[in-house]
Each structure stands twice: as structure tokens, then as C-alpha cells.
Amino acid sequence: MEAAYNHNLYFSTMSPDGGGEPEGSLKVALDDAFGSFSQFKVQLSALAAGQFGSGWGWLSADKAGKLHLLSSPNQDNPLMEGGGKVPILGIDVWEHAYYLKYKNLRADYIKAFFDVVNWKEVSNNYEKLLKG
Ligand SMILES: [Fe+2]
């Protein structure tokens, strides 16, 4: 189940027209939590790159709208930890996600991932959570 949930989120937040930066309430929340969008990117990239073996890097939000970065092994995700953190963006760092194009260069894949993130969709996920 988790594998399907994780991949649905992953593919729904990617677009060939993606990239750039989020706007609106998500931008404000990212600035609050991490100082800036670029700091957020650095931190999530480092987490995802550092996840040992297969797994995921996540941007999650709680009901109060606070953002959290997490990584998890295999097909785990932040919902499984309890505590009400709901993923709004996930980076698949299983080797199958990047091996064809990037070989073992996970960091290059993560960098390229940010060029295809559909921030409108991530913002929608965030705003849906806030509305509860
Ligand atoms: Fe995957």
C-alpha cells in the first residue's frame, strides 16, 4: 500500500513544466521553517542524498501548517510515524528512480528532480491539509 501511495504522490507532483519556486502560503511556510526556499532545497537534498540504501525524502506538513523534513527507508513514509505529519512532496531515492539516467549519481538526480517539481500541486496538497 505504501509503495502505491508514495509513488502516486511522487508522480502527481512532477511535471515537465515544473521547477521554479512555490508561491502563496507554501512559500511563506517554507521561509518560516527554513529561512528561504534555497535553504529548504539544500536541507531536503541532503536528507534525501543521505538516506542509506533505498528510501524517500519528504516534505511534510502538520495540521497547524508547520513544515517538516524527513527521510525514511524503503517504502516507509511519514504517515507511518504517527504525529500527524502528512507528506506533500516526496523524492524517491530508490535506485530504480534514477539508475537508468544517472547511474549511481543520486545527488545529480536530486538536483534534476527540483527542475520538474510542480509547485502548484505541492501547494494544493499543503492547502488541502490546512483546510483539514
Ligand atoms: Fe520508486
PDB file of C-alpha atoms and ligand atoms in Angstrom:
ATOM      1  CA  MET A   1       0.000   0.000   0.000  1.00  0.00           C
ATOM      2  CA  GLU A   2       2.684   2.434   0.978  1.00  0.00           C
ATOM      3  CA  ALA A   3       4.526   1.858  -2.276  1.00  0.00           C
ATOM      4  CA  ALA A   4       1.462   2.918  -4.279  1.00  0.00           C
ATOM      5  CA  TYR A   5       0.724   5.873  -2.019  1.00  0.00           C
ATOM      6  CA  ASN A   6       4.315   7.070  -2.210  1.00  0.00           C
ATOM      7  CA  HIS A   7       4.516   6.803  -5.981  1.00  0.00           C
ATOM      8  CA  ASN A   8       1.127   8.451  -6.515  1.00  0.00           C
ATOM      9  CA  LEU A   9       2.341  11.442  -4.555  1.00  0.00           C
ATOM     10  CA  TYR A  10       5.702  11.413  -6.343  1.00  0.00           C
ATOM     11  CA  PHE A  11       4.272  11.371  -9.862  1.00  0.00           C
ATOM     12  CA  SER A  12       1.454  13.814  -9.074  1.00  0.00           C
ATOM     13  CA  THR A  13       3.969  16.455  -8.023  1.00  0.00           C
ATOM     14  CA  MET A  14       6.161  16.216 -11.121  1.00  0.00           C
ATOM     15  CA  SER A  15       5.617  17.994 -14.412  1.00  0.00           C
ATOM     16  CA  PRO A  16       7.786  18.612 -17.469  1.00  0.00           C
ATOM     17  CA  ASP A  17       6.843  22.269 -16.949  1.00  0.00           C
ATOM     18  CA  GLY A  18       7.853  22.150 -13.297  1.00  0.00           C
ATOM     19  CA  GLY A  19      10.643  23.804 -11.422  1.00  0.00           C
ATOM     20  CA  GLY A  20      10.910  27.308 -10.092  1.00  0.00           C
ATOM     21  CA  GLU A  21       9.609  28.165  -6.656  1.00  0.00           C
ATOM     22  CA  PRO A  22       6.280  27.913  -4.860  1.00  0.00           C
ATOM     23  CA  GLU A  23       4.078  30.918  -4.199  1.00  0.00           C
ATOM     24  CA  GLY A  24       1.489  31.862  -1.631  1.00  0.00           C
ATOM     25  CA  SER A  25       1.043  30.180   1.727  1.00  0.00           C
ATOM     26  CA  LEU A  26       3.524  27.408   0.971  1.00  0.00           C
ATOM     27  CA  LYS A  27       6.241  29.923   0.153  1.00  0.00           C
ATOM     28  CA  VAL A  28       5.553  31.753   3.434  1.00  0.00           C
ATOM     29  CA  ALA A  29       5.657  28.479   5.381  1.00  0.00           C
ATOM     30  CA  LEU A  30       8.924  27.401   3.716  1.00  0.00           C
ATOM     31  CA  ASP A  31      10.534  30.751   4.520  1.00  0.00           C
ATOM     32  CA  ASP A  32       9.314  30.460   8.128  1.00  0.00           C
ATOM     33  CA  ALA A  33      10.582  26.924   8.585  1.00  0.00           C
ATOM     34  CA  PHE A  34      13.877  27.036   6.690  1.00  0.00           C
ATOM     35  CA  GLY A  35      14.754  30.695   6.205  1.00  0.00           C
ATOM     36  CA  SER A  36      14.466  30.601   2.425  1.00  0.00           C
ATOM     37  CA  PHE A  37      13.488  28.383  -0.454  1.00  0.00           C
ATOM     38  CA  SER A  38      17.113  27.696  -1.310  1.00  0.00           C
ATOM     39  CA  GLN A  39      17.860  26.650   2.285  1.00  0.00           C
ATOM     40  CA  PHE A  40      14.885  24.302   2.162  1.00  0.00           C
ATOM     41  CA  LYS A  41      16.240  22.788  -1.057  1.00  0.00           C
ATOM     42  CA  VAL A  42      19.696  22.313   0.434  1.00  0.00           C
ATOM     43  CA  GLN A  43      18.287  20.598   3.520  1.00  0.00           C
ATOM     44  CA  LEU A  44      15.861  18.288   1.726  1.00  0.00           C
ATOM     45  CA  SER A  45      18.512  17.390  -0.856  1.00  0.00           C
ATOM     46  CA  ALA A  46      20.989  16.496   1.885  1.00  0.00           C
ATOM     47  CA  LEU A  47      18.419  14.337   3.687  1.00  0.00           C
ATOM     48  CA  ALA A  48      17.421  12.501   0.521  1.00  0.00           C
ATOM     49  CA  ALA A  49      21.030  12.034  -0.561  1.00  0.00           C
ATOM     50  CA  GLY A  50      21.956  10.744   2.895  1.00  0.00           C
ATOM     51  CA  GLN A  51      19.171   8.190   3.217  1.00  0.00           C
ATOM     52  CA  PHE A  52      21.080   4.927   3.448  1.00  0.00           C
ATOM     53  CA  GLY A  53      20.010   2.458   0.749  1.00  0.00           C
ATOM     54  CA  SER A  54      16.536   2.689  -0.738  1.00  0.00           C
ATOM     55  CA  GLY A  55      14.061   5.197   0.546  1.00  0.00           C
ATOM     56  CA  TRP A  56      12.457   8.572   0.324  1.00  0.00           C
ATOM     57  CA  GLY A  57      12.990  12.197   1.273  1.00  0.00           C
ATOM     58  CA  TRP A  58       9.863  14.066   2.325  1.00  0.00           C
ATOM     59  CA  LEU A  59       8.434  17.492   2.840  1.00  0.00           C
ATOM     60  CA  SER A  60       5.512  17.076   5.224  1.00  0.00           C
ATOM     61  CA  ALA A  61       3.096  19.360   6.989  1.00  0.00           C
ATOM     62  CA  ASP A  62       1.111  19.029  10.182  1.00  0.00           C
ATOM     63  CA  LYS A  63      -2.396  20.328  10.829  1.00  0.00           C
ATOM     64  CA  ALA A  64      -1.063  23.618  12.155  1.00  0.00           C
ATOM     65  CA  GLY A  65       0.658  24.165   8.808  1.00  0.00           C
ATOM     66  CA  LYS A  66       4.162  23.652  10.141  1.00  0.00           C
ATOM     67  CA  LEU A  67       6.542  22.030   7.667  1.00  0.00           C
ATOM     68  CA  HIS A  68       8.874  19.142   8.453  1.00  0.00           C
ATOM     69  CA  LEU A  69      11.637  17.374   6.548  1.00  0.00           C
ATOM     70  CA  LEU A  70      12.025  13.640   6.987  1.00  0.00           C
ATOM     71  CA  SER A  71      13.665  10.741   5.264  1.00  0.00           C
ATOM     72  CA  SER A  72      12.506   7.162   5.517  1.00  0.00           C
ATOM     73  CA  PRO A  73      13.838   3.782   4.458  1.00  0.00           C
ATOM     74  CA  ASN A  74      12.320   1.522   1.828  1.00  0.00           C
ATOM     75  CA  GLN A  75       8.621   2.252   1.285  1.00  0.00           C
ATOM     76  CA  ASP A  76       8.019   3.838   4.674  1.00  0.00           C
ATOM     77  CA  ASN A  77       6.559   7.323   4.821  1.00  0.00           C
ATOM     78  CA  PRO A  78       5.855   9.993   7.454  1.00  0.00           C
ATOM     79  CA  LEU A  79       2.242   8.876   7.929  1.00  0.00           C
ATOM     80  CA  MET A  80       3.528   5.658   9.471  1.00  0.00           C
ATOM     81  CA  GLU A  81       5.359   7.523  12.216  1.00  0.00           C
ATOM     82  CA  GLY A  82       2.143   8.977  13.586  1.00  0.00           C
ATOM     83  CA  GLY A  83       2.191  12.515  14.890  1.00  0.00           C
ATOM     84  CA  GLY A  84       0.063  13.856  12.084  1.00  0.00           C
ATOM     85  CA  LYS A  85       2.772  14.656   9.573  1.00  0.00           C
ATOM     86  CA  VAL A  86       1.352  14.327   6.087  1.00  0.00           C
ATOM     87  CA  PRO A  87       3.719  14.265   3.115  1.00  0.00           C
ATOM     88  CA  ILE A  88       3.104  16.926   0.478  1.00  0.00           C
ATOM     89  CA  LEU A  89       6.228  16.201  -1.602  1.00  0.00           C
ATOM     90  CA  GLY A  90       8.358  13.071  -1.802  1.00  0.00           C
ATOM     91  CA  ILE A  91      11.619  12.296  -3.575  1.00  0.00           C
ATOM     92  CA  ASP A  92      12.040   8.655  -4.484  1.00  0.00           C
ATOM     93  CA  VAL A  93      15.675   7.738  -3.874  1.00  0.00           C
ATOM     94  CA  TRP A  94      15.345   4.082  -4.683  1.00  0.00           C
ATOM     95  CA  GLU A  95      17.956   3.322  -7.276  1.00  0.00           C
ATOM     96  CA  HIS A  96      15.257   2.371  -9.825  1.00  0.00           C
ATOM     97  CA  ALA A  97      14.128   6.011  -9.826  1.00  0.00           C
ATOM     98  CA  TYR A  98      17.405   7.271 -11.210  1.00  0.00           C
ATOM     99  CA  TYR A  99      19.739   4.474 -12.222  1.00  0.00           C
ATOM    100  CA  LEU A 100      18.904   4.454 -15.953  1.00  0.00           C
ATOM    101  CA  LYS A 101      19.724   8.096 -16.382  1.00  0.00           C
ATOM    102  CA  TYR A 102      22.068   8.955 -13.530  1.00  0.00           C
ATOM    103  CA  LYS A 103      23.742   5.619 -12.707  1.00  0.00           C
ATOM    104  CA  ASN A 104      24.839   5.913  -9.115  1.00  0.00           C
ATOM    105  CA  LEU A 105      24.813   9.716  -9.077  1.00  0.00           C
ATOM    106  CA  ARG A 106      21.975  10.204  -6.635  1.00  0.00           C
ATOM    107  CA  ALA A 107      22.917  13.822  -5.984  1.00  0.00           C
ATOM    108  CA  ASP A 108      22.585  14.689  -9.699  1.00  0.00           C
ATOM    109  CA  TYR A 109      19.174  13.072  -9.813  1.00  0.00           C
ATOM    110  CA  ILE A 110      18.021  15.024  -6.763  1.00  0.00           C
ATOM    111  CA  LYS A 111      19.239  18.259  -8.318  1.00  0.00           C
ATOM    112  CA  ALA A 112      17.333  17.478 -11.520  1.00  0.00           C
ATOM    113  CA  PHE A 113      14.239  16.469  -9.552  1.00  0.00           C
ATOM    114  CA  PHE A 114      13.781  20.049  -8.384  1.00  0.00           C
ATOM    115  CA  ASP A 115      13.585  21.126 -12.054  1.00  0.00           C
ATOM    116  CA  VAL A 116      10.428  19.064 -12.511  1.00  0.00           C
ATOM    117  CA  VAL A 117       8.624  19.710  -9.224  1.00  0.00           C
ATOM    118  CA  ASN A 118       5.133  21.021  -9.870  1.00  0.00           C
ATOM    119  CA  TRP A 119       4.906  23.518  -7.013  1.00  0.00           C
ATOM    120  CA  LYS A 120       1.265  24.318  -7.800  1.00  0.00           C
ATOM    121  CA  GLU A 121       0.393  20.730  -6.973  1.00  0.00           C
ATOM    122  CA  VAL A 122       2.542  20.723  -3.830  1.00  0.00           C
ATOM    123  CA  SER A 123       0.827  23.955  -2.774  1.00  0.00           C
ATOM    124  CA  ASN A 124      -2.558  22.330  -3.390  1.00  0.00           C
ATOM    125  CA  ASN A 125      -1.534  19.445  -1.142  1.00  0.00           C
ATOM    126  CA  TYR A 126      -0.499  21.939   1.524  1.00  0.00           C
ATOM    127  CA  GLU A 127      -3.662  23.991   1.312  1.00  0.00           C
ATOM    128  CA  LYS A 128      -5.892  20.910   1.411  1.00  0.00           C
ATOM    129  CA  LEU A 129      -4.229  19.960   4.691  1.00  0.00           C
ATOM    130  CA  LEU A 130      -4.759  23.402   6.177  1.00  0.00           C
ATOM    131  CA  LYS A 131      -8.447  23.222   5.351  1.00  0.00           C
ATOM    132  CA  GLY A 132      -8.475  19.830   7.099  1.00  0.00           C
TER     133      GLY A 132
HETATM  134 FE    FE B   1      10.171   4.105  -6.806  1.00  0.00          FE
END
